[in-house]
mmCIF file of C-alpha atoms in Angstrom:
data_model
loop_
_atom_site.group_PDB
_atom_site.id
_atom_site.type_symbol
_atom_site.label_atom_id
_atom_site.label_comp_id
_atom_site.label_asym_id
_atom_site.label_seq_id
_atom_site.Cartn_x
_atom_site.Cartn_y
_atom_site.Cartn_z
ATOM 1 C CA MET F 253 13.164 -10.132 -19.980
ATOM 2 C CA ILE F 254 10.315 -7.837 -18.923
ATOM 3 C CA PRO F 255 10.528 -7.261 -15.141
ATOM 4 C CA LEU F 256 7.547 -6.655 -12.881
ATOM 5 C CA VAL F 257 9.144 -3.315 -11.992
ATOM 6 C CA ASP F 258 12.316 -1.796 -13.458
ATOM 7 C CA LEU F 259 14.190 0.288 -10.875
ATOM 8 C CA LYS F 260 17.334 0.319 -12.999
ATOM 9 C CA ALA F 261 15.491 2.126 -15.790
ATOM 10 C CA GLN F 262 14.105 4.640 -13.324
ATOM 11 C CA TYR F 263 17.564 5.349 -11.924
ATOM 12 C CA ALA F 264 19.032 5.750 -15.397
ATOM 13 C CA ALA F 265 16.409 8.365 -16.279
ATOM 14 C CA TYR F 266 17.095 10.522 -13.189
ATOM 15 C CA LYS F 267 20.666 9.501 -12.391
ATOM 16 C CA GLU F 268 22.263 12.938 -12.227
ATOM 17 C CA GLU F 269 19.610 14.418 -9.949
ATOM 18 C CA LEU F 270 19.587 11.414 -7.630
ATOM 19 C CA ASP F 271 23.373 11.220 -7.490
ATOM 20 C CA ASN F 272 23.626 14.915 -6.631
ATOM 21 C CA ALA F 273 21.125 14.547 -3.794
ATOM 22 C CA ILE F 274 23.045 11.604 -2.330
ATOM 23 C CA LYS F 275 26.306 13.531 -2.660
ATOM 24 C CA ASP F 276 24.743 16.442 -0.731
ATOM 25 C CA VAL F 277 23.936 14.097 2.145
ATOM 26 C CA ILE F 278 27.388 12.548 2.168
ATOM 27 C CA ASP F 279 29.083 15.953 1.997
ATOM 28 C CA SER F 280 26.990 17.221 4.906
ATOM 29 C CA ALA F 281 27.649 14.078 7.003
ATOM 30 C CA HIS F 282 24.183 14.635 8.478
ATOM 31 C CA PHE F 283 22.579 11.216 8.119
ATOM 32 C CA ILE F 284 19.653 11.229 10.578
ATOM 33 C CA GLY F 285 16.955 13.906 10.872
ATOM 34 C CA GLY F 286 18.688 16.418 8.635
ATOM 35 C CA PRO F 287 17.485 18.990 6.093
ATOM 36 C CA TYR F 288 16.301 16.440 3.516
ATOM 37 C CA CYS F 289 14.029 14.796 6.103
ATOM 38 C CA LYS F 290 12.507 18.169 6.935
ATOM 39 C CA LYS F 291 12.211 19.016 3.232
ATOM 40 C CA PHE F 292 10.514 15.766 2.278
ATOM 41 C CA GLU F 293 8.204 15.924 5.285
ATOM 42 C CA THR F 294 6.906 19.313 4.132
ATOM 43 C CA GLU F 295 6.702 18.330 0.469
ATOM 44 C CA PHE F 296 4.871 15.073 1.105
ATOM 45 C CA ALA F 297 2.344 16.786 3.387
ATOM 46 C CA SER F 298 1.601 19.216 0.569
ATOM 47 C CA PHE F 299 1.354 16.394 -1.972
ATOM 48 C CA CYS F 300 -1.182 14.610 0.261
ATOM 49 C CA GLY F 301 -3.448 17.659 0.286
ATOM 50 C CA GLY F 302 -2.203 19.661 3.253
ATOM 51 C CA GLY F 303 -1.741 18.451 6.783
ATOM 52 C CA SER F 304 1.092 16.969 8.825
ATOM 53 C CA VAL F 305 3.558 14.155 8.148
ATOM 54 C CA ALA F 306 5.522 11.980 10.547
ATOM 55 C CA LEU F 307 8.370 10.106 8.879
ATOM 56 C CA CYS F 308 9.458 6.658 10.059
ATOM 57 C CA GLY F 309 11.631 3.715 9.143
ATOM 58 C CA ASN F 310 9.143 1.697 7.037
ATOM 59 C CA GLY F 311 5.475 1.183 6.232
ATOM 60 C CA THR F 312 5.038 -1.499 8.886
ATOM 61 C CA ASP F 313 6.207 0.911 11.582
ATOM 62 C CA ALA F 314 3.869 3.544 10.154
ATOM 63 C CA LEU F 315 0.903 1.286 10.897
ATOM 64 C CA TYR F 316 2.181 0.189 14.289
ATOM 65 C CA LEU F 317 3.003 3.726 15.464
ATOM 66 C CA THR F 318 -0.405 5.005 14.371
ATOM 67 C CA ILE F 319 -2.304 2.175 16.058
ATOM 68 C CA ARG F 320 -0.356 2.649 19.295
ATOM 69 C CA GLU F 321 -0.823 6.399 19.314
ATOM 70 C CA LEU F 322 -4.522 6.416 18.423
ATOM 71 C CA LEU F 323 -5.635 3.374 20.430
ATOM 72 C CA GLY F 324 -2.976 2.800 23.058
ATOM 73 C CA GLN F 325 -1.642 -0.639 23.967
ATOM 74 C CA GLY F 326 -4.312 -3.292 23.456
ATOM 75 C CA ASN F 327 -5.458 -5.927 25.918
ATOM 76 C CA LYS F 328 -5.184 -8.797 23.370
ATOM 77 C CA LYS F 329 -8.979 -9.091 23.322
ATOM 78 C CA ASP F 330 -10.056 -5.916 21.542
ATOM 79 C CA GLU F 331 -10.411 -6.038 17.764
ATOM 80 C CA ILE F 332 -9.538 -4.083 14.630
ATOM 81 C CA ILE F 333 -11.413 -4.734 11.376
ATOM 82 C CA THR F 334 -9.504 -5.123 8.090
ATOM 83 C CA VAL F 335 -9.142 -7.458 5.084
ATOM 84 C CA ALA F 336 -7.169 -10.646 4.470
ATOM 85 C CA ASN F 337 -6.048 -9.891 0.889
ATOM 86 C CA THR F 338 -3.128 -7.718 1.918
ATOM 87 C CA PHE F 339 0.474 -8.013 3.059
ATOM 88 C CA ILE F 340 0.873 -9.395 6.589
ATOM 89 C CA ALA F 341 2.158 -6.027 7.867
ATOM 90 C CA THR F 342 -1.482 -4.887 8.002
ATOM 91 C CA SER F 343 -2.426 -7.524 10.579
ATOM 92 C CA GLU F 344 0.860 -8.177 12.377
ATOM 93 C CA THR F 345 1.050 -4.546 13.504
ATOM 94 C CA MET F 346 -2.342 -4.960 15.139
ATOM 95 C CA THR F 347 -1.177 -8.064 16.973
ATOM 96 C CA LEU F 348 2.069 -6.371 18.010
ATOM 97 C CA ALA F 349 0.030 -3.503 19.453
ATOM 98 C CA GLY F 350 -2.154 -5.929 21.418
ATOM 99 C CA TYR F 351 -5.241 -6.228 19.183
ATOM 100 C CA HIS F 352 -6.954 -9.054 17.282
ATOM 101 C CA PRO F 353 -7.268 -8.484 13.520
ATOM 102 C CA VAL F 354 -10.769 -9.321 12.320
ATOM 103 C CA PHE F 355 -10.871 -10.032 8.596
ATOM 104 C CA VAL F 356 -13.954 -9.246 6.510
ATOM 105 C CA ASP F 357 -14.677 -10.106 2.902
ATOM 106 C CA ILE F 358 -14.179 -7.831 -0.067
ATOM 107 C CA ASN F 359 -16.066 -6.310 -2.971
ATOM 108 C CA PRO F 360 -15.835 -8.837 -5.848
ATOM 109 C CA ASP F 361 -15.281 -6.090 -8.426
ATOM 110 C CA THR F 362 -12.665 -3.849 -6.800
ATOM 111 C CA TYR F 363 -11.143 -6.379 -4.329
ATOM 112 C CA LEU F 364 -11.407 -3.661 -1.670
ATOM 113 C CA ILE F 365 -13.015 -3.919 1.758
ATOM 114 C CA ASP F 366 -16.820 -4.168 1.579
ATOM 115 C CA PRO F 367 -18.429 -1.619 3.936
ATOM 116 C CA LEU F 368 -21.460 -3.878 4.401
ATOM 117 C CA ASN F 369 -19.181 -6.503 5.916
ATOM 118 C CA ILE F 370 -17.570 -3.924 8.183
ATOM 119 C CA GLU F 371 -20.964 -3.117 9.667
ATOM 120 C CA LYS F 372 -21.674 -6.811 10.302
ATOM 121 C CA ALA F 373 -18.330 -7.343 12.057
ATOM 122 C CA ILE F 374 -18.586 -4.498 14.581
ATOM 123 C CA ASN F 375 -19.195 -5.490 18.200
ATOM 124 C CA ASP F 376 -18.405 -4.159 21.666
ATOM 125 C CA ARG F 377 -14.734 -5.205 21.302
ATOM 126 C CA THR F 378 -14.157 -3.317 18.035
ATOM 127 C CA ARG F 379 -11.698 -0.441 18.435
ATOM 128 C CA ALA F 380 -10.837 0.677 14.872
ATOM 129 C CA ILE F 381 -11.263 0.091 11.130
ATOM 130 C CA VAL F 382 -8.271 -0.283 8.798
ATOM 131 C CA PRO F 383 -9.299 -0.154 5.120
ATOM 132 C CA VAL F 384 -6.539 -1.173 2.706
ATOM 133 C CA HIS F 385 -6.264 0.865 -0.496
ATOM 134 C CA LEU F 386 -5.184 -2.009 -2.708
ATOM 135 C CA TYR F 387 -3.306 -1.993 -6.035
ATOM 136 C CA GLY F 388 -3.567 1.799 -6.308
ATOM 137 C CA GLN F 389 -7.319 2.281 -5.752
ATOM 138 C CA MET F 390 -8.947 3.692 -2.623
ATOM 139 C CA ALA F 391 -11.778 2.085 -0.704
ATOM 140 C CA GLU F 392 -15.223 3.718 -0.387
ATOM 141 C CA MET F 393 -14.148 6.110 2.327
ATOM 142 C CA ASP F 394 -17.346 8.163 2.666
ATOM 143 C CA TRP F 395 -19.355 5.030 3.465
ATOM 144 C CA ILE F 396 -16.614 3.691 5.758
ATOM 145 C CA ASN F 397 -16.425 7.015 7.598
ATOM 146 C CA GLU F 398 -20.199 7.031 8.141
ATOM 147 C CA ILE F 399 -19.988 3.590 9.745
ATOM 148 C CA ALA F 400 -17.018 4.654 11.863
ATOM 149 C CA GLU F 401 -18.754 7.811 13.065
ATOM 150 C CA ASP F 402 -21.904 5.863 13.965
ATOM 151 C CA HIS F 403 -19.816 3.595 16.198
ATOM 152 C CA ASN F 404 -17.260 6.176 17.346
ATOM 153 C CA LEU F 405 -14.349 4.281 15.786
ATOM 154 C CA PRO F 406 -11.105 5.719 14.391
ATOM 155 C CA VAL F 407 -10.184 4.943 10.787
ATOM 156 C CA ILE F 408 -6.558 4.195 9.923
ATOM 157 C CA GLU F 409 -5.942 3.978 6.178
ATOM 158 C CA ASP F 410 -3.364 1.486 4.909
ATOM 159 C CA ALA F 411 -2.153 3.509 1.928
ATOM 160 C CA ALA F 412 1.016 1.543 1.186
ATOM 161 C CA GLN F 413 -0.129 1.093 -2.437
ATOM 162 C CA ALA F 414 -1.962 4.382 -2.952
ATOM 163 C CA HIS F 415 0.552 7.205 -3.404
ATOM 164 C CA GLY F 416 -1.433 9.860 -5.241
ATOM 165 C CA ALA F 417 -4.726 7.943 -5.396
ATOM 166 C CA LEU F 418 -7.983 9.861 -4.856
ATOM 167 C CA TYR F 419 -11.543 9.056 -3.813
ATOM 168 C CA ARG F 420 -14.086 11.757 -4.611
ATOM 169 C CA GLY F 421 -11.174 14.136 -5.098
ATOM 170 C CA LYS F 422 -9.492 13.494 -1.746
ATOM 171 C CA GLY F 423 -6.473 11.312 -1.015
ATOM 172 C CA PRO F 424 -5.543 8.992 1.843
ATOM 173 C CA GLY F 425 -5.432 10.750 5.193
ATOM 174 C CA GLN F 426 -7.979 13.347 4.091
ATOM 175 C CA TRP F 427 -10.711 10.863 5.042
ATOM 176 C CA GLY F 428 -9.561 8.852 8.037
ATOM 177 C CA ASP F 429 -7.698 9.808 11.195
ATOM 178 C CA ALA F 430 -4.397 8.993 9.487
ATOM 179 C CA ALA F 431 -2.962 7.295 6.404
ATOM 180 C CA CYS F 432 0.081 5.037 6.552
ATOM 181 C CA PHE F 433 2.487 4.886 3.612
ATOM 182 C CA SER F 434 5.301 2.552 2.654
ATOM 183 C CA PHE F 435 8.130 3.738 0.420
ATOM 184 C CA TYR F 436 9.451 0.257 -0.265
ATOM 185 C CA PRO F 437 11.554 0.519 -3.461
ATOM 186 C CA GLY F 438 8.950 -0.980 -5.798
ATOM 187 C CA LYS F 439 6.121 1.365 -4.770
ATOM 188 C CA ASN F 440 4.876 4.209 -6.987
ATOM 189 C CA LEU F 441 7.019 6.414 -4.750
ATOM 190 C CA GLY F 442 9.890 4.229 -3.631
ATOM 191 C CA ALA F 443 13.045 4.838 -1.622
ATOM 192 C CA TRP F 444 16.361 2.986 -2.006
ATOM 193 C CA GLY F 445 15.629 0.911 1.070
ATOM 194 C CA ASP F 446 12.923 0.797 3.705
ATOM 195 C CA ALA F 447 11.071 4.019 4.492
ATOM 196 C CA GLY F 448 7.603 5.052 5.664
ATOM 197 C CA ALA F 449 5.376 7.951 6.661
ATOM 198 C CA ILE F 450 2.105 8.818 8.370
ATOM 199 C CA PHE F 451 -0.042 11.610 6.946
ATOM 200 C CA THR F 452 -2.791 13.162 9.054
ATOM 201 C CA LYS F 453 -4.809 16.362 9.355
ATOM 202 C CA ASP F 454 -4.186 16.243 13.122
ATOM 203 C CA VAL F 455 -0.938 18.089 13.877
ATOM 204 C CA ASN F 456 -0.925 16.868 17.488
ATOM 205 C CA LEU F 457 -1.200 13.243 16.372
ATOM 206 C CA ALA F 458 1.677 13.719 13.937
ATOM 207 C CA GLU F 459 3.874 15.224 16.656
ATOM 208 C CA LYS F 460 3.145 12.381 19.073
ATOM 209 C CA ILE F 461 3.956 9.792 16.379
ATOM 210 C CA LYS F 462 7.220 11.601 15.626
ATOM 211 C CA MET F 463 8.133 11.379 19.303
ATOM 212 C CA ARG F 464 7.158 7.717 19.543
ATOM 213 C CA ALA F 465 9.318 6.963 16.487
ATOM 214 C CA ASN F 466 12.242 8.744 18.158
ATOM 215 C CA HIS F 467 12.351 7.124 21.603
ATOM 216 C CA GLY F 468 9.532 9.283 22.995
ATOM 217 C CA ARG F 469 11.391 12.562 22.779
ATOM 218 C CA HIS F 470 11.822 15.955 21.141
ATOM 219 C CA GLU F 471 14.976 16.894 23.003
ATOM 220 C CA LYS F 472 18.045 14.659 22.795
ATOM 221 C CA TYR F 473 18.105 13.317 26.362
ATOM 222 C CA ILE F 474 14.565 14.129 27.585
ATOM 223 C CA HIS F 475 12.124 11.259 27.032
ATOM 224 C CA GLN F 476 8.453 11.979 27.705
ATOM 225 C CA PHE F 477 7.557 8.296 27.316
ATOM 226 C CA GLU F 478 9.039 5.058 25.994
ATOM 227 C CA GLY F 479 9.017 4.930 22.242
ATOM 228 C CA MET F 480 11.038 3.080 19.607
ATOM 229 C CA ASN F 481 13.721 3.709 17.015
ATOM 230 C CA SER F 482 12.010 4.190 13.654
ATOM 231 C CA ARG F 483 13.704 7.227 12.172
ATOM 232 C CA LEU F 484 13.888 7.811 8.437
ATOM 233 C CA ASP F 485 17.498 8.275 7.381
ATOM 234 C CA GLU F 486 18.624 11.275 5.372
ATOM 235 C CA ILE F 487 19.672 9.340 2.268
ATOM 236 C CA GLN F 488 16.187 7.850 1.874
ATOM 237 C CA ALA F 489 14.608 11.273 2.374
ATOM 238 C CA ALA F 490 16.896 12.737 -0.306
ATOM 239 C CA VAL F 491 15.905 10.017 -2.806
ATOM 240 C CA LEU F 492 12.219 10.451 -2.015
ATOM 241 C CA SER F 493 12.407 14.232 -2.337
ATOM 242 C CA VAL F 494 13.818 13.904 -5.850
ATOM 243 C CA LYS F 495 11.293 11.280 -6.915
ATOM 244 C CA LEU F 496 8.261 13.051 -5.444
ATOM 245 C CA LYS F 497 8.547 15.787 -8.087
ATOM 246 C CA TYR F 498 7.808 13.209 -10.774
ATOM 247 C CA LEU F 499 5.180 11.118 -9.016
ATOM 248 C CA ARG F 500 2.124 12.688 -10.663
ATOM 249 C CA LEU F 501 3.730 12.256 -14.090
ATOM 250 C CA TRP F 502 4.590 8.638 -13.296
ATOM 251 C CA ASN F 503 1.039 7.949 -12.118
ATOM 252 C CA GLU F 504 -0.308 9.415 -15.362
ATOM 253 C CA LYS F 505 1.962 7.100 -17.361
ATOM 254 C CA ARG F 506 0.745 4.141 -15.300
ATOM 255 C CA ASN F 507 -2.827 5.052 -16.218
ATOM 256 C CA VAL F 508 -1.959 5.246 -19.914
ATOM 257 C CA LEU F 509 -0.365 1.809 -19.806
ATOM 258 C CA ALA F 510 -3.256 0.375 -17.779
ATOM 259 C CA ALA F 511 -5.711 1.702 -20.370
ATOM 260 C CA GLN F 512 -3.670 0.014 -23.103
ATOM 261 C CA TYR F 513 -3.748 -3.277 -21.210
ATOM 262 C CA SER F 514 -7.521 -3.042 -20.753
ATOM 263 C CA ALA F 515 -8.125 -2.191 -24.406
ATOM 264 C CA LEU F 516 -6.001 -5.096 -25.636
ATOM 265 C CA PHE F 517 -7.742 -7.530 -23.280
ATOM 266 C CA SER F 518 -11.235 -6.211 -24.081
ATOM 267 C CA GLY F 519 -12.125 -9.019 -26.469
ATOM 268 C CA GLU F 520 -11.121 -11.808 -24.093
ATOM 269 C CA LYS F 521 -14.202 -12.904 -22.149
ATOM 270 C CA SER F 522 -12.210 -15.189 -19.836
ATOM 271 C CA ILE F 523 -10.061 -12.284 -18.577
ATOM 272 C CA ILE F 524 -11.443 -9.800 -16.041
ATOM 273 C CA THR F 525 -9.568 -6.496 -16.128
ATOM 274 C CA PRO F 526 -9.436 -4.026 -13.205
ATOM 275 C CA HIS F 527 -12.723 -2.400 -12.261
ATOM 276 C CA VAL F 528 -12.287 1.273 -11.433
ATOM 277 C CA ASN F 529 -14.816 2.876 -9.128
ATOM 278 C CA PRO F 530 -16.070 5.978 -11.027
ATOM 279 C CA HIS F 531 -15.378 8.069 -7.903
ATOM 280 C CA CYS F 532 -11.715 6.953 -7.809
ATOM 281 C CA SER F 533 -8.513 8.129 -9.414
ATOM 282 C CA HIS F 534 -6.520 4.893 -9.705
ATOM 283 C CA VAL F 535 -2.697 4.999 -9.646
ATOM 284 C CA TYR F 536 -2.060 1.351 -10.619
ATOM 285 C CA TYR F 537 0.626 0.188 -8.243
ATOM 286 C CA VAL F 538 0.124 -3.075 -10.110
ATOM 287 C CA TYR F 539 -2.163 -4.078 -12.989
ATOM 288 C CA VAL F 540 -4.173 -7.070 -11.803
ATOM 289 C CA ILE F 541 -6.281 -9.324 -14.000
ATOM 290 C CA GLN F 542 -8.450 -12.268 -13.027
ATOM 291 C CA LEU F 543 -8.380 -15.384 -15.178
ATOM 292 C CA PRO F 544 -8.804 -19.172 -15.077
ATOM 293 C CA ASP F 545 -5.846 -21.472 -14.376
ATOM 294 C CA ARG F 546 -3.767 -18.560 -13.127
ATOM 295 C CA ASN F 547 -0.821 -20.665 -11.963
ATOM 296 C CA ARG F 548 -0.310 -22.309 -15.346
ATOM 297 C CA VAL F 549 -0.468 -18.948 -17.136
ATOM 298 C CA LEU F 550 1.969 -17.457 -14.612
ATOM 299 C CA LYS F 551 4.496 -20.242 -15.178
ATOM 300 C CA GLY F 552 4.155 -19.851 -18.940
ATOM 301 C CA LEU F 553 4.835 -16.124 -18.758
ATOM 302 C CA GLN F 554 7.838 -16.601 -16.504
ATOM 303 C CA LYS F 555 9.315 -19.183 -18.889
ATOM 304 C CA ARG F 556 9.148 -16.526 -21.597
ATOM 305 C CA GLY F 557 10.925 -13.924 -19.481
ATOM 306 C CA ILE F 558 7.850 -11.985 -18.352
ATOM 307 C CA ASP F 559 8.081 -11.394 -14.626
ATOM 308 C CA ALA F 560 4.413 -11.524 -13.602
ATOM 309 C CA GLY F 561 3.419 -12.155 -9.978
ATOM 310 C CA VAL F 562 0.540 -12.517 -7.523
ATOM 311 C CA HIS F 563 -0.546 -9.981 -4.890
ATOM 312 C CA TYR F 564 -1.434 -12.047 -2.792
ATOM 313 C CA PRO F 565 -1.629 -15.828 -3.295
ATOM 314 C CA VAL F 566 -2.397 -16.824 0.312
ATOM 315 C CA PRO F 567 -4.935 -14.710 2.254
ATOM 316 C CA LEU F 568 -3.895 -13.826 5.780
ATOM 317 C CA HIS F 569 -6.471 -16.029 7.511
ATOM 318 C CA HIS F 570 -4.853 -19.038 5.766
ATOM 319 C CA GLN F 571 -1.267 -18.100 6.647
ATOM 320 C CA PRO F 572 0.753 -20.548 8.798
ATOM 321 C CA ALA F 573 1.389 -17.713 11.249
ATOM 322 C CA TYR F 574 -2.299 -17.749 12.228
ATOM 323 C CA ILE F 575 -3.193 -21.448 12.016
ATOM 324 C CA SER F 576 -3.130 -21.925 15.787
ATOM 325 C CA GLN F 577 -5.395 -18.945 16.468
ATOM 326 C CA LYS F 578 -9.049 -19.936 16.517
ATOM 327 C CA HIS F 579 -10.320 -16.435 15.807
ATOM 328 C CA PHE F 580 -8.953 -16.779 12.241
ATOM 329 C CA ASP F 581 -10.942 -19.952 11.588
ATOM 330 C CA TYR F 582 -13.631 -18.636 9.246
ATOM 331 C CA SER F 583 -14.356 -18.397 5.544
ATOM 332 C CA LEU F 584 -14.045 -15.404 3.244
ATOM 333 C CA PRO F 585 -15.382 -16.814 -0.045
ATOM 334 C CA ILE F 586 -14.686 -13.840 -2.308
ATOM 335 C CA THR F 587 -11.201 -13.286 -0.903
ATOM 336 C CA GLU F 588 -10.401 -16.984 -1.312
ATOM 337 C CA LYS F 589 -11.718 -17.151 -4.873
ATOM 338 C CA ILE F 590 -9.810 -14.050 -5.951
ATOM 339 C CA ALA F 591 -6.552 -15.320 -4.427
ATOM 340 C CA ASP F 592 -6.657 -18.319 -6.776
ATOM 341 C CA GLN F 593 -7.357 -16.313 -9.929
ATOM 342 C CA ILE F 594 -5.567 -12.934 -9.817
ATOM 343 C CA LEU F 595 -2.369 -12.182 -11.711
ATOM 344 C CA SER F 596 -0.215 -9.041 -11.491
ATOM 345 C CA LEU F 597 1.312 -7.962 -14.803
ATOM 346 C CA PRO F 598 4.348 -5.687 -15.227
ATOM 347 C CA LEU F 599 3.489 -2.011 -14.877
ATOM 348 C CA TYR F 600 5.870 0.895 -14.327
ATOM 349 C CA PRO F 601 6.329 4.298 -16.005
ATOM 350 C CA GLU F 602 9.303 3.144 -18.092
ATOM 351 C CA LEU F 603 7.414 0.147 -19.546
ATOM 352 C CA LYS F 604 7.111 0.432 -23.325
ATOM 353 C CA GLU F 605 3.807 0.116 -25.151
ATOM 354 C CA THR F 606 5.394 -2.549 -27.335
ATOM 355 C CA ASP F 607 6.162 -4.517 -24.155
ATOM 356 C CA VAL F 608 2.521 -4.273 -23.096
ATOM 357 C CA GLN F 609 1.533 -5.774 -26.450
ATOM 358 C CA ILE F 610 4.036 -8.612 -25.974
ATOM 359 C CA ILE F 611 2.721 -9.320 -22.456
ATOM 360 C CA VAL F 612 -0.916 -9.348 -23.588
ATOM 361 C CA ASP F 613 -0.140 -11.592 -26.560
ATOM 362 C CA ASN F 614 1.612 -14.077 -24.300
ATOM 363 C CA VAL F 615 -1.233 -14.131 -21.744
ATOM 364 C CA ILE F 616 -3.762 -14.781 -24.511
ATOM 365 C CA ASN F 617 -1.532 -17.429 -26.116
ATOM 366 C CA GLU F 618 -1.270 -19.228 -22.776
ATOM 367 C CA LEU F 619 -5.054 -19.249 -22.476
ATOM 368 C CA ILE F 620 -5.427 -20.545 -26.021
ATOM 369 C CA ARG F 621 -2.849 -23.241 -25.283
ATOM 370 C CA GLU F 622 -4.946 -24.245 -22.253
ATOM 371 C CA THR F 623 -8.092 -24.758 -24.331
#
């Protein structure tokens, strides 16, 4: 069995350090907003390039809190531009905040939002742009920022898959108004449960988001406004603080393994390997190939104990949740084509090079079997 991600192997490699951190939390009996939360907040802000961090309960809340704080409550008519090849958290947070998601098509090489399509989608109801940094690679943020500045629109970066990624030497949150991170366990930097954070250069924005995530308050019984309960717990902060020290090393290992995948697939004309923008530092949250008859290959791999997957098989504008909403009734040809052909292969720092060879051999054998 080769899993898509192996959290057991990661724990085994850092067991003593992780166990000690958890024991510290238990011994202190300080489970919410304690010293590990403060420690991780400072460390993650430094990792992101210097700025301010607001911690929260999960990546979905990170998006929702940022939208609400930057834009206010929507009127259910105003719009936010994003992509459809992403997890539904990207769009559902917009709807929850009172805005219509407007999906635009993607670059066929990188699968990231196409700035040309952003420009075409802007109208007098547009209130923000949310680029999604997908699979570990950042969108073309200089071009996106130029468009946003021309139209006086905030940019909220969905960085749930981009921990440590760079574009022209700068990471998420160094370009837009804020970057929203998920620390779901399988991410490059993953907690042992749900966890999230917002990174921004704007200290005032970070403080307001912290208050909104904590019932609109700084002091225990003084509430400046109505907020919500989205506080990161101390155990998750302790786990993240330990893991953060190794994140750059883990990302380097992911790049080594991705390069091995690409080299082994190089002679297969029917397989399209990830295209890396020369201005990007990719961190390979997943290694995604494009190939014919994806579903048959996927089933063949799974039968042989290789836990491949698809991120994401059904674009958001085709999801049952949005069928009744007429504003989702349009075509995104590149997004739709990619959704039928992409395949995510196992990739994590503990993956062995011999396992990569086995995975590649099996993918190629499945293609040969098809012909």
